[in-house]
Amino acid sequence: MTFDRIVDRIERSGEIPTIGPVATEVLRLAGDPDADFRAVGQTIVRDPALAARVLRVANSPFYGVRGEVGTVDRAVALLGLAETRNIVLSVSVIRDFSGTLGENGFDWERFWEHSSGVGLIAQALTRLLRLPLGGYEYSAGLLHDVGKILLGHHFPEEFARALERAREAGIPLEQAEQEVFRTDHARLGDWLAGRWSFPEPLRDGLAWHHHPAQAGNHRVLASVIQVADALAKAKCIGFGGDHMAVCLGDTEGWGVLAEERPELAEVDLARFTFQLDEEVDAARRLLREARGT
Ligand SMILES: [Fe+2]
Ligand SMILES: [Fe+2]
């Protein structure tokens, strides 16, 4: 198999996953510095199921205003733009994809836990290091492994073989995919992001999450995703397809971030991951509330 033949077969099947109009719009607004609460609120109310979730989170005990937030506009103002965006994206992306996940022995529930975990860690990392990433860090984390869904859906047997190979040989899944498919989920994610007309930083963040130093202008974002991916695996948040534990300092992404933020060398890693844990825990609680699980 080659990349071209894989893409050809996916295209001919007519089953290319789509991403809902509300999620698309919210992604667009993420990169728009002039976007305001009202624009985001107006987008959300077009999808009543989503609007109900956003209201539910705003009324959760976490915010201490239980039962008092009656409109989406107020909910968005209370939650803030970043939090609202995360909820909308997670709920709608996971919902849009649920029909695409076949029986191939892969635990998609834990896959999404891994994906949103990477998004949340990426966001916490960006905040702690004060990196100017334009708000794409959560969405890039949430979607970084989306190519696995394409492989799992269209090539269930081969994908199961790649998973098995990664497990047996103790190699990263992308390496096992290269052996089986002669391409990997990052390349397919890039292709899908192109079809969905994703903003460029987001697309590069997905495409280069295993080789962030090659991501040109978006190498810092791609690095944040690689480091967040490694941290999510180290902390056993969900399951992305392999159990590879990597030494953080050895990743390409850590090198890029250390260049960008020299103080990283001085960072107390134990304290840093503790701070990350706190941020991630709070955000995870909210996401769970949004999904009603
Ligand atoms: Fe990956
Ligand atoms: Fe991953």
PDB file of C-alpha atoms and ligand atoms in Angstrom:
ATOM      1  CA  MET A   1       0.000   0.000   0.000  1.00  0.00           C
ATOM      2  CA  THR A   2       1.066   3.567  -0.567  1.00  0.00           C
ATOM      3  CA  PHE A   3      -0.252   6.920   0.575  1.00  0.00           C
ATOM      4  CA  ASP A   4      -1.813   7.647  -2.844  1.00  0.00           C
ATOM      5  CA  ARG A   5      -3.613   4.327  -3.000  1.00  0.00           C
ATOM      6  CA  ILE A   6      -4.891   4.703   0.549  1.00  0.00           C
ATOM      7  CA  VAL A   7      -6.249   8.159  -0.152  1.00  0.00           C
ATOM      8  CA  ASP A   8      -7.746   6.944  -3.433  1.00  0.00           C
ATOM      9  CA  ARG A   9      -9.599   4.153  -1.676  1.00  0.00           C
ATOM     10  CA  ILE A  10     -10.879   6.480   1.039  1.00  0.00           C
ATOM     11  CA  GLU A  11     -12.101   8.946  -1.586  1.00  0.00           C
ATOM     12  CA  ARG A  12     -13.831   6.290  -3.659  1.00  0.00           C
ATOM     13  CA  SER A  13     -15.603   4.870  -0.604  1.00  0.00           C
ATOM     14  CA  GLY A  14     -17.479   8.155  -0.258  1.00  0.00           C
ATOM     15  CA  GLU A  15     -17.089   7.808   3.507  1.00  0.00           C
ATOM     16  CA  ILE A  16     -14.884  10.689   4.435  1.00  0.00           C
ATOM     17  CA  PRO A  17     -15.623  11.953   7.917  1.00  0.00           C
ATOM     18  CA  THR A  18     -16.970  15.469   8.084  1.00  0.00           C
ATOM     19  CA  ILE A  19     -16.719  17.991  10.816  1.00  0.00           C
ATOM     20  CA  GLY A  20     -19.895  19.860  11.739  1.00  0.00           C
ATOM     21  CA  PRO A  21     -20.521  23.469  10.709  1.00  0.00           C
ATOM     22  CA  VAL A  22     -20.523  24.701  14.296  1.00  0.00           C
ATOM     23  CA  ALA A  23     -17.148  23.119  15.074  1.00  0.00           C
ATOM     24  CA  THR A  24     -15.751  24.532  11.812  1.00  0.00           C
ATOM     25  CA  GLU A  25     -16.953  28.007  12.684  1.00  0.00           C
ATOM     26  CA  VAL A  26     -15.668  27.807  16.244  1.00  0.00           C
ATOM     27  CA  LEU A  27     -12.262  26.758  14.885  1.00  0.00           C
ATOM     28  CA  ARG A  28     -12.285  29.725  12.540  1.00  0.00           C
ATOM     29  CA  LEU A  29     -13.183  32.086  15.383  1.00  0.00           C
ATOM     30  CA  ALA A  30     -10.328  30.618  17.436  1.00  0.00           C
ATOM     31  CA  GLY A  31      -7.846  32.198  15.063  1.00  0.00           C
ATOM     32  CA  ASP A  32      -9.689  35.506  14.837  1.00  0.00           C
ATOM     33  CA  PRO A  33      -8.337  38.064  17.316  1.00  0.00           C
ATOM     34  CA  ASP A  34     -11.510  40.143  16.952  1.00  0.00           C
ATOM     35  CA  ALA A  35     -13.898  37.299  17.748  1.00  0.00           C
ATOM     36  CA  ASP A  36     -16.140  38.168  20.643  1.00  0.00           C
ATOM     37  CA  PHE A  37     -18.442  36.347  23.033  1.00  0.00           C
ATOM     38  CA  ARG A  38     -21.530  37.154  21.036  1.00  0.00           C
ATOM     39  CA  ALA A  39     -20.190  35.754  17.763  1.00  0.00           C
ATOM     40  CA  VAL A  40     -19.291  32.506  19.489  1.00  0.00           C
ATOM     41  CA  GLY A  41     -22.643  32.393  21.314  1.00  0.00           C
ATOM     42  CA  GLN A  42     -24.556  32.929  18.087  1.00  0.00           C
ATOM     43  CA  THR A  43     -22.690  30.076  16.459  1.00  0.00           C
ATOM     44  CA  ILE A  44     -23.417  27.710  19.329  1.00  0.00           C
ATOM     45  CA  VAL A  45     -27.167  28.325  19.466  1.00  0.00           C
ATOM     46  CA  ARG A  46     -27.455  26.998  15.916  1.00  0.00           C
ATOM     47  CA  ASP A  47     -26.872  23.540  17.404  1.00  0.00           C
ATOM     48  CA  PRO A  48     -29.371  23.037  20.247  1.00  0.00           C
ATOM     49  CA  ALA A  49     -27.746  19.868  21.589  1.00  0.00           C
ATOM     50  CA  LEU A  50     -24.422  21.664  21.861  1.00  0.00           C
ATOM     51  CA  ALA A  51     -26.019  24.725  23.403  1.00  0.00           C
ATOM     52  CA  ALA A  52     -27.592  22.502  26.062  1.00  0.00           C
ATOM     53  CA  ARG A  53     -24.188  21.028  26.925  1.00  0.00           C
ATOM     54  CA  VAL A  54     -22.590  24.440  27.240  1.00  0.00           C
ATOM     55  CA  LEU A  55     -25.385  25.536  29.573  1.00  0.00           C
ATOM     56  CA  ARG A  56     -24.997  22.397  31.623  1.00  0.00           C
ATOM     57  CA  VAL A  57     -21.304  23.076  32.205  1.00  0.00           C
ATOM     58  CA  ALA A  58     -21.922  26.728  33.046  1.00  0.00           C
ATOM     59  CA  ASN A  59     -24.435  25.597  35.662  1.00  0.00           C
ATOM     60  CA  SER A  60     -22.145  22.947  37.133  1.00  0.00           C
ATOM     61  CA  PRO A  61     -21.062  23.295  40.782  1.00  0.00           C
ATOM     62  CA  PHE A  62     -17.560  24.220  39.601  1.00  0.00           C
ATOM     63  CA  TYR A  63     -18.727  27.740  38.783  1.00  0.00           C
ATOM     64  CA  GLY A  64     -20.909  28.156  41.880  1.00  0.00           C
ATOM     65  CA  VAL A  65     -23.888  29.609  40.017  1.00  0.00           C
ATOM     66  CA  ARG A  66     -25.918  26.457  39.789  1.00  0.00           C
ATOM     67  CA  GLY A  67     -29.159  26.801  37.850  1.00  0.00           C
ATOM     68  CA  GLU A  68     -28.730  30.517  37.289  1.00  0.00           C
ATOM     69  CA  VAL A  69     -27.259  30.645  33.791  1.00  0.00           C
ATOM     70  CA  GLY A  70     -30.161  30.606  31.369  1.00  0.00           C
ATOM     71  CA  THR A  71     -28.696  31.848  28.093  1.00  0.00           C
ATOM     72  CA  VAL A  72     -25.787  30.752  25.944  1.00  0.00           C
ATOM     73  CA  ASP A  73     -24.418  34.293  25.847  1.00  0.00           C
ATOM     74  CA  ARG A  74     -24.173  34.358  29.637  1.00  0.00           C
ATOM     75  CA  ALA A  75     -22.678  30.888  29.687  1.00  0.00           C
ATOM     76  CA  VAL A  76     -19.968  31.884  27.215  1.00  0.00           C
ATOM     77  CA  ALA A  77     -19.190  35.022  29.217  1.00  0.00           C
ATOM     78  CA  LEU A  78     -18.881  32.934  32.374  1.00  0.00           C
ATOM     79  CA  LEU A  79     -16.815  30.124  30.898  1.00  0.00           C
ATOM     80  CA  GLY A  80     -14.598  32.340  28.781  1.00  0.00           C
ATOM     81  CA  LEU A  81     -13.792  31.901  25.110  1.00  0.00           C
ATOM     82  CA  ALA A  82     -11.082  29.257  25.450  1.00  0.00           C
ATOM     83  CA  GLU A  83     -13.126  26.997  27.722  1.00  0.00           C
ATOM     84  CA  THR A  84     -16.216  27.300  25.540  1.00  0.00           C
ATOM     85  CA  ARG A  85     -14.231  26.473  22.432  1.00  0.00           C
ATOM     86  CA  ASN A  86     -12.838  23.349  24.075  1.00  0.00           C
ATOM     87  CA  ILE A  87     -16.266  22.127  25.107  1.00  0.00           C
ATOM     88  CA  VAL A  88     -17.827  22.775  21.709  1.00  0.00           C
ATOM     89  CA  LEU A  89     -15.003  21.110  19.837  1.00  0.00           C
ATOM     90  CA  SER A  90     -14.784  18.047  22.041  1.00  0.00           C
ATOM     91  CA  VAL A  91     -18.496  17.418  22.143  1.00  0.00           C
ATOM     92  CA  SER A  92     -19.080  17.966  18.442  1.00  0.00           C
ATOM     93  CA  VAL A  93     -15.963  16.265  17.083  1.00  0.00           C
ATOM     94  CA  ILE A  94     -16.492  13.158  19.206  1.00  0.00           C
ATOM     95  CA  ARG A  95     -20.162  13.094  18.230  1.00  0.00           C
ATOM     96  CA  ASP A  96     -19.432  13.582  14.502  1.00  0.00           C
ATOM     97  CA  PHE A  97     -16.953  10.744  14.512  1.00  0.00           C
ATOM     98  CA  SER A  98     -18.866   8.215  16.539  1.00  0.00           C
ATOM     99  CA  GLY A  99     -20.488   6.769  13.400  1.00  0.00           C
ATOM    100  CA  THR A 100     -17.095   6.276  11.744  1.00  0.00           C
ATOM    101  CA  LEU A 101     -15.598   3.993  14.336  1.00  0.00           C
ATOM    102  CA  GLY A 102     -15.831   0.399  13.292  1.00  0.00           C
ATOM    103  CA  GLU A 103     -15.203  -2.795  15.159  1.00  0.00           C
ATOM    104  CA  ASN A 104     -11.479  -3.231  14.859  1.00  0.00           C
ATOM    105  CA  GLY A 105     -10.455  -4.081  18.350  1.00  0.00           C
ATOM    106  CA  PHE A 106      -9.444  -0.561  19.138  1.00  0.00           C
ATOM    107  CA  ASP A 107     -10.830   1.166  22.193  1.00  0.00           C
ATOM    108  CA  TRP A 108     -12.087   4.457  20.733  1.00  0.00           C
ATOM    109  CA  GLU A 109     -13.389   5.673  24.050  1.00  0.00           C
ATOM    110  CA  ARG A 110      -9.870   5.602  25.437  1.00  0.00           C
ATOM    111  CA  PHE A 111      -8.570   7.063  22.157  1.00  0.00           C
ATOM    112  CA  TRP A 112     -10.674  10.191  22.737  1.00  0.00           C
ATOM    113  CA  GLU A 113      -9.555  10.327  26.327  1.00  0.00           C
ATOM    114  CA  HIS A 114      -5.961  10.350  25.041  1.00  0.00           C
ATOM    115  CA  SER A 115      -6.809  12.994  22.440  1.00  0.00           C
ATOM    116  CA  SER A 116      -8.569  15.419  24.749  1.00  0.00           C
ATOM    117  CA  GLY A 117      -5.873  14.751  27.366  1.00  0.00           C
ATOM    118  CA  VAL A 118      -3.223  15.878  24.864  1.00  0.00           C
ATOM    119  CA  GLY A 119      -5.328  18.963  24.096  1.00  0.00           C
ATOM    120  CA  LEU A 120      -5.616  19.878  27.755  1.00  0.00           C
ATOM    121  CA  ILE A 121      -1.937  19.308  28.512  1.00  0.00           C
ATOM    122  CA  ALA A 122      -0.999  21.323  25.404  1.00  0.00           C
ATOM    123  CA  GLN A 123      -3.138  24.153  26.670  1.00  0.00           C
ATOM    124  CA  ALA A 124      -1.664  24.034  30.171  1.00  0.00           C
ATOM    125  CA  LEU A 125       1.874  23.897  28.742  1.00  0.00           C
ATOM    126  CA  THR A 126       1.193  26.881  26.492  1.00  0.00           C
ATOM    127  CA  ARG A 127      -0.101  28.851  29.443  1.00  0.00           C
ATOM    128  CA  LEU A 128       2.757  27.936  31.764  1.00  0.00           C
ATOM    129  CA  LEU A 129       5.394  28.819  29.167  1.00  0.00           C
ATOM    130  CA  ARG A 130       3.446  31.862  27.931  1.00  0.00           C
ATOM    131  CA  LEU A 131       3.738  30.787  24.312  1.00  0.00           C
ATOM    132  CA  PRO A 132       1.866  32.869  21.731  1.00  0.00           C
ATOM    133  CA  LEU A 133       0.075  30.097  19.842  1.00  0.00           C
ATOM    134  CA  GLY A 134      -3.130  31.861  18.879  1.00  0.00           C
ATOM    135  CA  GLY A 135      -5.455  29.495  20.715  1.00  0.00           C
ATOM    136  CA  TYR A 136      -4.868  26.450  18.492  1.00  0.00           C
ATOM    137  CA  GLU A 137      -3.188  24.302  21.130  1.00  0.00           C
ATOM    138  CA  TYR A 138      -6.305  22.536  22.390  1.00  0.00           C
ATOM    139  CA  SER A 139      -7.765  21.814  18.955  1.00  0.00           C
ATOM    140  CA  ALA A 140      -4.411  20.622  17.609  1.00  0.00           C
ATOM    141  CA  GLY A 141      -4.084  18.296  20.607  1.00  0.00           C
ATOM    142  CA  LEU A 142      -7.634  17.013  20.312  1.00  0.00           C
ATOM    143  CA  LEU A 143      -7.189  16.233  16.627  1.00  0.00           C
ATOM    144  CA  HIS A 144      -3.497  15.285  16.448  1.00  0.00           C
ATOM    145  CA  ASP A 145      -4.159  11.562  15.924  1.00  0.00           C
ATOM    146  CA  VAL A 146      -7.287  11.896  13.776  1.00  0.00           C
ATOM    147  CA  GLY A 147      -5.541  10.003  10.951  1.00  0.00           C
ATOM    148  CA  LYS A 148      -5.865   6.840  13.064  1.00  0.00           C
ATOM    149  CA  ILE A 149      -9.627   7.045  12.654  1.00  0.00           C
ATOM    150  CA  LEU A 150      -9.248   6.984   8.868  1.00  0.00           C
ATOM    151  CA  LEU A 151      -6.928   4.011   8.994  1.00  0.00           C
ATOM    152  CA  GLY A 152      -9.060   2.160  11.533  1.00  0.00           C
ATOM    153  CA  HIS A 153     -12.270   2.739   9.611  1.00  0.00           C
ATOM    154  CA  HIS A 154     -11.123   2.054   6.057  1.00  0.00           C
ATOM    155  CA  PHE A 155      -8.491  -0.581   6.752  1.00  0.00           C
ATOM    156  CA  PRO A 156      -9.599  -2.314   9.948  1.00  0.00           C
ATOM    157  CA  GLU A 157      -7.566  -5.486   9.416  1.00  0.00           C
ATOM    158  CA  GLU A 158      -4.353  -3.729   8.500  1.00  0.00           C
ATOM    159  CA  PHE A 159      -4.803  -1.217  11.309  1.00  0.00           C
ATOM    160  CA  ALA A 160      -5.313  -4.041  13.814  1.00  0.00           C
ATOM    161  CA  ARG A 161      -2.104  -5.575  12.470  1.00  0.00           C
ATOM    162  CA  ALA A 162      -0.219  -2.292  12.986  1.00  0.00           C
ATOM    163  CA  LEU A 163      -1.530  -2.071  16.572  1.00  0.00           C
ATOM    164  CA  GLU A 164      -0.441  -5.633  17.212  1.00  0.00           C
ATOM    165  CA  ARG A 165       2.965  -5.011  15.686  1.00  0.00           C
ATOM    166  CA  ALA A 166       3.497  -1.873  17.828  1.00  0.00           C
ATOM    167  CA  ARG A 167       2.554  -3.841  20.926  1.00  0.00           C
ATOM    168  CA  GLU A 168       4.717  -6.861  20.155  1.00  0.00           C
ATOM    169  CA  ALA A 169       7.800  -5.009  18.980  1.00  0.00           C
ATOM    170  CA  GLY A 170       7.497  -2.190  21.513  1.00  0.00           C
ATOM    171  CA  ILE A 171       7.685   0.458  18.801  1.00  0.00           C
ATOM    172  CA  PRO A 172       5.637   3.632  18.299  1.00  0.00           C
ATOM    173  CA  LEU A 173       2.400   3.077  16.380  1.00  0.00           C
ATOM    174  CA  GLU A 174       3.490   5.447  13.600  1.00  0.00           C
ATOM    175  CA  GLN A 175       6.492   3.225  12.980  1.00  0.00           C
ATOM    176  CA  ALA A 176       4.307   0.123  12.821  1.00  0.00           C
ATOM    177  CA  GLU A 177       1.971   1.969  10.452  1.00  0.00           C
ATOM    178  CA  GLN A 178       4.927   2.731   8.191  1.00  0.00           C
ATOM    179  CA  GLU A 179       5.665  -0.978   8.019  1.00  0.00           C
ATOM    180  CA  VAL A 180       2.069  -1.915   7.213  1.00  0.00           C
ATOM    181  CA  PHE A 181       0.809   1.097   5.216  1.00  0.00           C
ATOM    182  CA  ARG A 182       4.036   2.806   4.071  1.00  0.00           C
ATOM    183  CA  THR A 183       2.570   5.966   5.526  1.00  0.00           C
ATOM    184  CA  ASP A 184       1.294   7.034   8.939  1.00  0.00           C
ATOM    185  CA  HIS A 185      -1.568   8.715  10.754  1.00  0.00           C
ATOM    186  CA  ALA A 186       0.158  12.110  10.818  1.00  0.00           C
ATOM    187  CA  ARG A 187       0.270  12.221   7.000  1.00  0.00           C
ATOM    188  CA  LEU A 188      -3.370  11.149   6.771  1.00  0.00           C
ATOM    189  CA  GLY A 189      -4.348  13.679   9.427  1.00  0.00           C
ATOM    190  CA  ASP A 190      -2.658  16.351   7.319  1.00  0.00           C
ATOM    191  CA  TRP A 191      -4.623  15.201   4.270  1.00  0.00           C
ATOM    192  CA  LEU A 192      -7.926  15.312   6.179  1.00  0.00           C
ATOM    193  CA  ALA A 193      -7.092  18.732   7.650  1.00  0.00           C
ATOM    194  CA  GLY A 194      -6.546  19.927   4.066  1.00  0.00           C
ATOM    195  CA  ARG A 195      -9.953  18.606   2.987  1.00  0.00           C
ATOM    196  CA  TRP A 196     -11.552  20.348   5.933  1.00  0.00           C
ATOM    197  CA  SER A 197      -9.714  23.594   5.089  1.00  0.00           C
ATOM    198  CA  PHE A 198      -8.281  23.838   8.560  1.00  0.00           C
ATOM    199  CA  PRO A 199      -6.316  26.981   9.402  1.00  0.00           C
ATOM    200  CA  GLU A 200      -2.639  26.523   8.593  1.00  0.00           C
ATOM    201  CA  PRO A 201      -1.226  26.454  12.155  1.00  0.00           C
ATOM    202  CA  LEU A 202      -3.668  23.738  13.116  1.00  0.00           C
ATOM    203  CA  ARG A 203      -2.899  21.721  10.020  1.00  0.00           C
ATOM    204  CA  ASP A 204       0.859  21.942  10.613  1.00  0.00           C
ATOM    205  CA  GLY A 205       0.375  21.100  14.284  1.00  0.00           C
ATOM    206  CA  LEU A 206      -1.274  17.806  13.263  1.00  0.00           C
ATOM    207  CA  ALA A 207       1.005  17.040  10.354  1.00  0.00           C
ATOM    208  CA  TRP A 208       4.279  17.445  12.247  1.00  0.00           C
ATOM    209  CA  HIS A 209       3.482  16.216  15.733  1.00  0.00           C
ATOM    210  CA  HIS A 210       6.122  13.481  15.445  1.00  0.00           C
ATOM    211  CA  HIS A 211       8.731  15.727  13.785  1.00  0.00           C
ATOM    212  CA  PRO A 212       8.028  19.197  15.137  1.00  0.00           C
ATOM    213  CA  ALA A 213      11.397  20.721  14.228  1.00  0.00           C
ATOM    214  CA  GLN A 214      10.344  20.418  10.558  1.00  0.00           C
ATOM    215  CA  ALA A 215       7.105  22.341  10.998  1.00  0.00           C
ATOM    216  CA  GLY A 216       8.523  25.697   9.810  1.00  0.00           C
ATOM    217  CA  ASN A 217       6.574  28.639  11.215  1.00  0.00           C
ATOM    218  CA  HIS A 218       4.502  26.360  13.376  1.00  0.00           C
ATOM    219  CA  ARG A 219       7.283  24.373  14.973  1.00  0.00           C
ATOM    220  CA  VAL A 220       6.481  25.648  18.466  1.00  0.00           C
ATOM    221  CA  LEU A 221       2.855  24.510  18.218  1.00  0.00           C
ATOM    222  CA  ALA A 222       3.895  21.123  16.807  1.00  0.00           C
ATOM    223  CA  SER A 223       6.446  20.810  19.621  1.00  0.00           C
ATOM    224  CA  VAL A 224       3.852  21.540  22.266  1.00  0.00           C
ATOM    225  CA  ILE A 225       1.729  18.742  20.791  1.00  0.00           C
ATOM    226  CA  GLN A 226       4.612  16.275  20.768  1.00  0.00           C
ATOM    227  CA  VAL A 227       5.540  17.062  24.373  1.00  0.00           C
ATOM    228  CA  ALA A 228       1.879  16.934  25.460  1.00  0.00           C
ATOM    229  CA  ASP A 229       1.515  13.587  23.672  1.00  0.00           C
ATOM    230  CA  ALA A 230       4.526  12.218  25.565  1.00  0.00           C
ATOM    231  CA  LEU A 231       3.174  13.530  28.875  1.00  0.00           C
ATOM    232  CA  ALA A 232      -0.279  12.054  28.250  1.00  0.00           C
ATOM    233  CA  LYS A 233       1.324   8.673  27.576  1.00  0.00           C
ATOM    234  CA  ALA A 234       3.560   8.938  30.638  1.00  0.00           C
ATOM    235  CA  LYS A 235       0.519   9.702  32.756  1.00  0.00           C
ATOM    236  CA  CYS A 236      -1.535   6.932  31.159  1.00  0.00           C
ATOM    237  CA  ILE A 237      -4.327   9.288  30.142  1.00  0.00           C
ATOM    238  CA  GLY A 238      -6.431   7.198  27.758  1.00  0.00           C
ATOM    239  CA  PHE A 239      -4.753   5.099  25.066  1.00  0.00           C
ATOM    240  CA  GLY A 240      -3.492   6.323  21.703  1.00  0.00           C
ATOM    241  CA  GLY A 241      -2.384   2.988  20.254  1.00  0.00           C
ATOM    242  CA  ASP A 242       1.003   2.285  21.828  1.00  0.00           C
ATOM    243  CA  HIS A 243       2.621   2.218  25.237  1.00  0.00           C
ATOM    244  CA  MET A 244       5.849   3.954  24.318  1.00  0.00           C
ATOM    245  CA  ALA A 245       7.286   5.824  27.242  1.00  0.00           C
ATOM    246  CA  VAL A 246       9.715   8.473  26.072  1.00  0.00           C
ATOM    247  CA  CYS A 247      12.123  10.609  27.964  1.00  0.00           C
ATOM    248  CA  LEU A 248      10.711  14.106  27.665  1.00  0.00           C
ATOM    249  CA  GLY A 249      14.102  15.766  27.309  1.00  0.00           C
ATOM    250  CA  ASP A 250      14.935  13.528  24.339  1.00  0.00           C
ATOM    251  CA  THR A 251      11.998  14.606  22.215  1.00  0.00           C
ATOM    252  CA  GLU A 252      12.568  16.953  19.303  1.00  0.00           C
ATOM    253  CA  GLY A 253       9.767  19.140  20.659  1.00  0.00           C
ATOM    254  CA  TRP A 254      11.450  19.671  24.020  1.00  0.00           C
ATOM    255  CA  GLY A 255      14.549  20.887  22.175  1.00  0.00           C
ATOM    256  CA  VAL A 256      12.505  23.383  20.152  1.00  0.00           C
ATOM    257  CA  LEU A 257      10.727  24.632  23.275  1.00  0.00           C
ATOM    258  CA  ALA A 258      14.005  24.957  25.184  1.00  0.00           C
ATOM    259  CA  GLU A 259      15.351  27.147  22.368  1.00  0.00           C
ATOM    260  CA  GLU A 260      12.227  29.261  22.500  1.00  0.00           C
ATOM    261  CA  ARG A 261      12.146  29.426  26.302  1.00  0.00           C
ATOM    262  CA  PRO A 262      15.676  29.010  27.722  1.00  0.00           C
ATOM    263  CA  GLU A 263      14.250  29.066  31.245  1.00  0.00           C
ATOM    264  CA  LEU A 264      12.891  25.583  30.498  1.00  0.00           C
ATOM    265  CA  ALA A 265      16.326  24.217  31.407  1.00  0.00           C
ATOM    266  CA  GLU A 266      15.817  25.571  34.919  1.00  0.00           C
ATOM    267  CA  VAL A 267      12.289  24.318  35.276  1.00  0.00           C
ATOM    268  CA  ASP A 268      11.675  21.923  38.130  1.00  0.00           C
ATOM    269  CA  LEU A 269      10.054  19.131  36.158  1.00  0.00           C
ATOM    270  CA  ALA A 270       8.356  17.571  39.179  1.00  0.00           C
ATOM    271  CA  ARG A 271       6.727  20.861  40.131  1.00  0.00           C
ATOM    272  CA  PHE A 272       5.929  21.613  36.539  1.00  0.00           C
ATOM    273  CA  THR A 273       4.070  18.336  36.003  1.00  0.00           C
ATOM    274  CA  PHE A 274       2.276  18.852  39.309  1.00  0.00           C
ATOM    275  CA  GLN A 275       1.043  22.252  38.105  1.00  0.00           C
ATOM    276  CA  LEU A 276       0.031  20.661  34.827  1.00  0.00           C
ATOM    277  CA  ASP A 277      -1.914  17.977  36.698  1.00  0.00           C
ATOM    278  CA  GLU A 278      -3.936  20.560  38.553  1.00  0.00           C
ATOM    279  CA  GLU A 279      -4.861  22.428  35.399  1.00  0.00           C
ATOM    280  CA  VAL A 280      -5.648  19.259  33.519  1.00  0.00           C
ATOM    281  CA  ASP A 281      -7.804  17.849  36.322  1.00  0.00           C
ATOM    282  CA  ALA A 282      -9.994  20.926  36.465  1.00  0.00           C
ATOM    283  CA  ALA A 283     -10.446  21.038  32.706  1.00  0.00           C
ATOM    284  CA  ARG A 284     -11.147  17.315  32.491  1.00  0.00           C
ATOM    285  CA  ARG A 285     -13.914  17.593  35.055  1.00  0.00           C
ATOM    286  CA  LEU A 286     -15.599  20.193  32.908  1.00  0.00           C
ATOM    287  CA  LEU A 287     -15.262  18.153  29.748  1.00  0.00           C
ATOM    288  CA  ARG A 288     -16.739  15.137  31.453  1.00  0.00           C
ATOM    289  CA  GLU A 289     -19.626  17.264  32.581  1.00  0.00           C
ATOM    290  CA  ALA A 290     -20.083  18.560  29.017  1.00  0.00           C
ATOM    291  CA  ARG A 291     -20.208  15.057  27.606  1.00  0.00           C
ATOM    292  CA  GLY A 292     -22.549  13.894  30.330  1.00  0.00           C
ATOM    293  CA  THR A 293     -20.304  11.032  31.426  1.00  0.00           C
TER     294      THR A 293
HETATM  295 FE    FE B   1       0.624  10.494  16.676  1.00  0.00          FE
HETATM  296 FE    FE B   2      -1.088  10.674  20.368  1.00  0.00          FE
END
